[in-house]
PDB file of C-alpha atoms in Angstrom:
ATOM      1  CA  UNK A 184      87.662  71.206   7.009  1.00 52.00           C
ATOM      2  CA  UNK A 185      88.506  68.048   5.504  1.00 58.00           C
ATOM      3  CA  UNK A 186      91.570  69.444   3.887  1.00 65.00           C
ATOM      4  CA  UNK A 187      90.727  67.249   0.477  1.00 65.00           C
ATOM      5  CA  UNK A 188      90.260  63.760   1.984  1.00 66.00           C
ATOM      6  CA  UNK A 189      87.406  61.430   1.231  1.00 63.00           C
ATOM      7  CA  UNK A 190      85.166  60.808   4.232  1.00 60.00           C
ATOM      8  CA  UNK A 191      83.638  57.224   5.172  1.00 57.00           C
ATOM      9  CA  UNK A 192      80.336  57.503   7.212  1.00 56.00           C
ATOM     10  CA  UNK A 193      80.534  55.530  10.032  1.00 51.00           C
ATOM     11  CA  UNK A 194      76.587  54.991  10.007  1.00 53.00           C
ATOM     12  CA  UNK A 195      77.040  53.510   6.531  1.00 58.00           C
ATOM     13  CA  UNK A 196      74.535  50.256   6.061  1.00 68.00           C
ATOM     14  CA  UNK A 197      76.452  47.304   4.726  1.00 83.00           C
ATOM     15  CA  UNK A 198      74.760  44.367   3.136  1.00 84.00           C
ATOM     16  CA  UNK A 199      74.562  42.115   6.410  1.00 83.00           C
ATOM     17  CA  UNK A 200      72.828  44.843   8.004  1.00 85.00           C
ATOM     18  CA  UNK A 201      69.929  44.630   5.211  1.00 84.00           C
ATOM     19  CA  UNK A 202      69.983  41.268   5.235  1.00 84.00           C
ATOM     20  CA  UNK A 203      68.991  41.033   9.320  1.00 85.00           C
ATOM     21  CA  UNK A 204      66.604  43.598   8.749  1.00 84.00           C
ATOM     22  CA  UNK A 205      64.445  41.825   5.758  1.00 83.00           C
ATOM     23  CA  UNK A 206      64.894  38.866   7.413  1.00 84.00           C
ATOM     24  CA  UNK A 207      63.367  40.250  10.467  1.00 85.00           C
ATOM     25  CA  UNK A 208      60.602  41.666   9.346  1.00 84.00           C
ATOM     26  CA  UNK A 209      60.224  39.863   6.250  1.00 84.00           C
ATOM     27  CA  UNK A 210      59.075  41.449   2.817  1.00 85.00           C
ATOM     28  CA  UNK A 211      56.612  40.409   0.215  1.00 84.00           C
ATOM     29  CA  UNK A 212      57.331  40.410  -3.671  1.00 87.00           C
ATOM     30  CA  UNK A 213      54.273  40.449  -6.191  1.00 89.00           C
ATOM     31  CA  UNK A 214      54.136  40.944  -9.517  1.00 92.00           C
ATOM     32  CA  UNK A 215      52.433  39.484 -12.683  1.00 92.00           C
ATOM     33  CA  UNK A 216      53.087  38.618 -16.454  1.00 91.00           C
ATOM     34  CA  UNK A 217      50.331  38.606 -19.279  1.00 92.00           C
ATOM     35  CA  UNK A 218      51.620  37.568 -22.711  1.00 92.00           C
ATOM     36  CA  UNK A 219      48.634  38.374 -24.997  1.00 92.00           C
ATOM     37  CA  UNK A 220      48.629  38.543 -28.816  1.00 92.00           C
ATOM     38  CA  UNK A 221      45.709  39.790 -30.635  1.00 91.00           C
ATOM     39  CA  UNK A 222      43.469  40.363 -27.479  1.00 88.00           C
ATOM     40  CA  UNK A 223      44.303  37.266 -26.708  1.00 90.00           C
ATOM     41  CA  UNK A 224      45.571  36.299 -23.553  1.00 91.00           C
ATOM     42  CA  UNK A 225      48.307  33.601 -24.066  1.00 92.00           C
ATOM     43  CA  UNK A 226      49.666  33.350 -20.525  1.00 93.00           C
ATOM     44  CA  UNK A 227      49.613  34.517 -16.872  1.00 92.00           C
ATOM     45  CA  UNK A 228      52.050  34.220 -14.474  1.00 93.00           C
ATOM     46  CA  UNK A 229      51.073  35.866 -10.993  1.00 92.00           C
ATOM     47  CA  UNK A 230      54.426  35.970  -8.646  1.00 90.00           C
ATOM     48  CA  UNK A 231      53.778  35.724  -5.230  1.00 88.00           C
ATOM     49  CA  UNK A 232      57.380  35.910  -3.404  1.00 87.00           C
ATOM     50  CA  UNK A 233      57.800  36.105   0.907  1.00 85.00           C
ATOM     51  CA  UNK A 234      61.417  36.349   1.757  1.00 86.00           C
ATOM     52  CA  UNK A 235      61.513  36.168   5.810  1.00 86.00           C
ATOM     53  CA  UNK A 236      63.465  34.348   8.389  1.00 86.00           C
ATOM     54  CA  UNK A 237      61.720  30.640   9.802  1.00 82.00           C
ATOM     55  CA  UNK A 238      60.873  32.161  12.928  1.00 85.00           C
ATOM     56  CA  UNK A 239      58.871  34.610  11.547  1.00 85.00           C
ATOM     57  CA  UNK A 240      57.031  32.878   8.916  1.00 84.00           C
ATOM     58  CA  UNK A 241      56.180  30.407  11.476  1.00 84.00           C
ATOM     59  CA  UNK A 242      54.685  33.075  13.785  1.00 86.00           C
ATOM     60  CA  UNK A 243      52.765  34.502  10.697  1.00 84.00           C
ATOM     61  CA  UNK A 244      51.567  30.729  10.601  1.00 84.00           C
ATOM     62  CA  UNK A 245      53.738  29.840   7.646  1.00 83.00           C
ATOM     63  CA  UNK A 246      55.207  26.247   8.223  1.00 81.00           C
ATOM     64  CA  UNK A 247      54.139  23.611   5.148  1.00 79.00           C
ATOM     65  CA  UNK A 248      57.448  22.453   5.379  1.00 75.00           C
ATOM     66  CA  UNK A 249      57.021  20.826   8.794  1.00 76.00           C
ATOM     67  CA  UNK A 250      54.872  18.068   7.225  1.00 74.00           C
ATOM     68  CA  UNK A 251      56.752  17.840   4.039  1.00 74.00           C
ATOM     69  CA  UNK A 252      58.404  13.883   3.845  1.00 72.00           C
ATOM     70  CA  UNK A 253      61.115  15.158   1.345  1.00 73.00           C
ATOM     71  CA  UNK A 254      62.102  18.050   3.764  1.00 72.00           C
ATOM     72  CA  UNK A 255      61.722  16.947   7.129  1.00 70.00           C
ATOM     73  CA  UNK A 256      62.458  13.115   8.600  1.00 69.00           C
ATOM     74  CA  UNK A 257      59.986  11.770  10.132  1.00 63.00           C
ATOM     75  CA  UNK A 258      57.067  13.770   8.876  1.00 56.00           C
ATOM     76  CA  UNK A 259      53.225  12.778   9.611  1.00 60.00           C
ATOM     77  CA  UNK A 260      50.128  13.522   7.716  1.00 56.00           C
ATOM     78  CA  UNK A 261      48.862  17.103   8.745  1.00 59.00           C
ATOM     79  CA  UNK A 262      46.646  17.193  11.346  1.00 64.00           C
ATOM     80  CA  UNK A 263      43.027  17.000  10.393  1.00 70.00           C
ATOM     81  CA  UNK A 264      43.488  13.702   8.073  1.00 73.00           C
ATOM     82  CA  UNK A 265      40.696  11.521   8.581  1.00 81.00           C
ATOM     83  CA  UNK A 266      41.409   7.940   8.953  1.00 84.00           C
ATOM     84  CA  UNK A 267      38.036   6.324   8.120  1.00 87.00           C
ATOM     85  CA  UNK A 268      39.027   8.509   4.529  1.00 87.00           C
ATOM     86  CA  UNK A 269      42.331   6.912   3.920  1.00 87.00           C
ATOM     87  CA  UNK A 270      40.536   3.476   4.559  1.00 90.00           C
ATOM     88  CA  UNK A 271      38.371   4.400   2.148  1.00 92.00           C
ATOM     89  CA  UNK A 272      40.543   5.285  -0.681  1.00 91.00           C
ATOM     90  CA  UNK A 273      42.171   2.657  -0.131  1.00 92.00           C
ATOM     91  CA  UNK A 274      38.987   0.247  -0.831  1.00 94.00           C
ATOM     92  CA  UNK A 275      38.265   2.571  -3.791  1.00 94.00           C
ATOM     93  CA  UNK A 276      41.690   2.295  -5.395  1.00 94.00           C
ATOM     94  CA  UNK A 277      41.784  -1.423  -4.750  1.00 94.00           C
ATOM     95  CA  UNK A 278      38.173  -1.626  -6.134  1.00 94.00           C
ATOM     96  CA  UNK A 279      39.827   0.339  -9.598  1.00 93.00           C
ATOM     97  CA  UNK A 280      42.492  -1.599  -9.722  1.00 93.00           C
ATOM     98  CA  UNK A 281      39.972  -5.058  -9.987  1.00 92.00           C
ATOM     99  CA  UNK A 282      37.626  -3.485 -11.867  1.00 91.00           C
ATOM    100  CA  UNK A 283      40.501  -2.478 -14.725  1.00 90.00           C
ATOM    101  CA  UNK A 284      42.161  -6.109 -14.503  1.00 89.00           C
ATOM    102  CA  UNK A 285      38.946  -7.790 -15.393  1.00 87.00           C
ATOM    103  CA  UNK A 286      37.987  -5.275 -18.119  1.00 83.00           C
ATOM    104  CA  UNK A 287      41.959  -6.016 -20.147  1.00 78.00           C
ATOM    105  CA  UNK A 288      40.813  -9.744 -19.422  1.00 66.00           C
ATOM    106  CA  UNK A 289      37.766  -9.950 -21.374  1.00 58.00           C
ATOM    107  CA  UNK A 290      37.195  -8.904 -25.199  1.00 58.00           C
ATOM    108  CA  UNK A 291      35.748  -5.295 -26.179  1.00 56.00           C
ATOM    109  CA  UNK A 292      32.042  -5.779 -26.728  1.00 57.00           C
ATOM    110  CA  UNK A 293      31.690  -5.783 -30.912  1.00 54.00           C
ATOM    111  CA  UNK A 294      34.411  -7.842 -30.677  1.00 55.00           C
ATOM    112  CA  UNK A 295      34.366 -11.668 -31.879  1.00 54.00           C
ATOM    113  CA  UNK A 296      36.962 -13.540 -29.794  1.00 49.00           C
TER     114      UNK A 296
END
């Protein structure tokens, strides 16, 4: 009998307790928008949300913020960047940059200077 008094379950699940949990095992939002008028579509938004701890979205082989400058000190270039490529954008954009100087230097053909 509980003679008129309120019971409290002891087994209750309090907000920390979900937290751990989703946190652990991570969970996985999706959802999308379409704004259409007349047949039309206008817009589409596809949502594409992961909340999980760091440990496990690195074990799911989740970690672009390990080679992100603005989030981590120190970052590199990820692994796979080829060197002889960098050189060569780097000749390229130098070869732009020449190639745009010397075309504001000299009058538009049709032109009388």
């Amino acid at each position: 009998m509980n003679n008129g008094k309120m019971e409290h379950s002891l087994d209750a699940t309090n907000l920390a307790d979900i937290l751990e949990r989703v946190l652990d095992k991570g969970i996985v939002i999706a959802g999308d928008v379409t704004i259409s008028l007349v047949g039309v579509e206008l817009l589409n938004i596809k949502l594409r949300l992961l909340i999980a701890s760091v440990d496990k979205a690195m074990e799911m082989g989740i970690n672009w913020w390990a080679h992100d400058p603005y989030l981590t000190a120190g970052a590199q270039a990820p692994v796979g960047v080829d060197p002889a490529m960098l050189e060569r954008m780097d000749r390229l954009e130098a070869a732009l940059a020449k190639a745009l100087a010397s075309n504001q230097t000299t009058p538009a053909e049709g032109q009388s200077s």
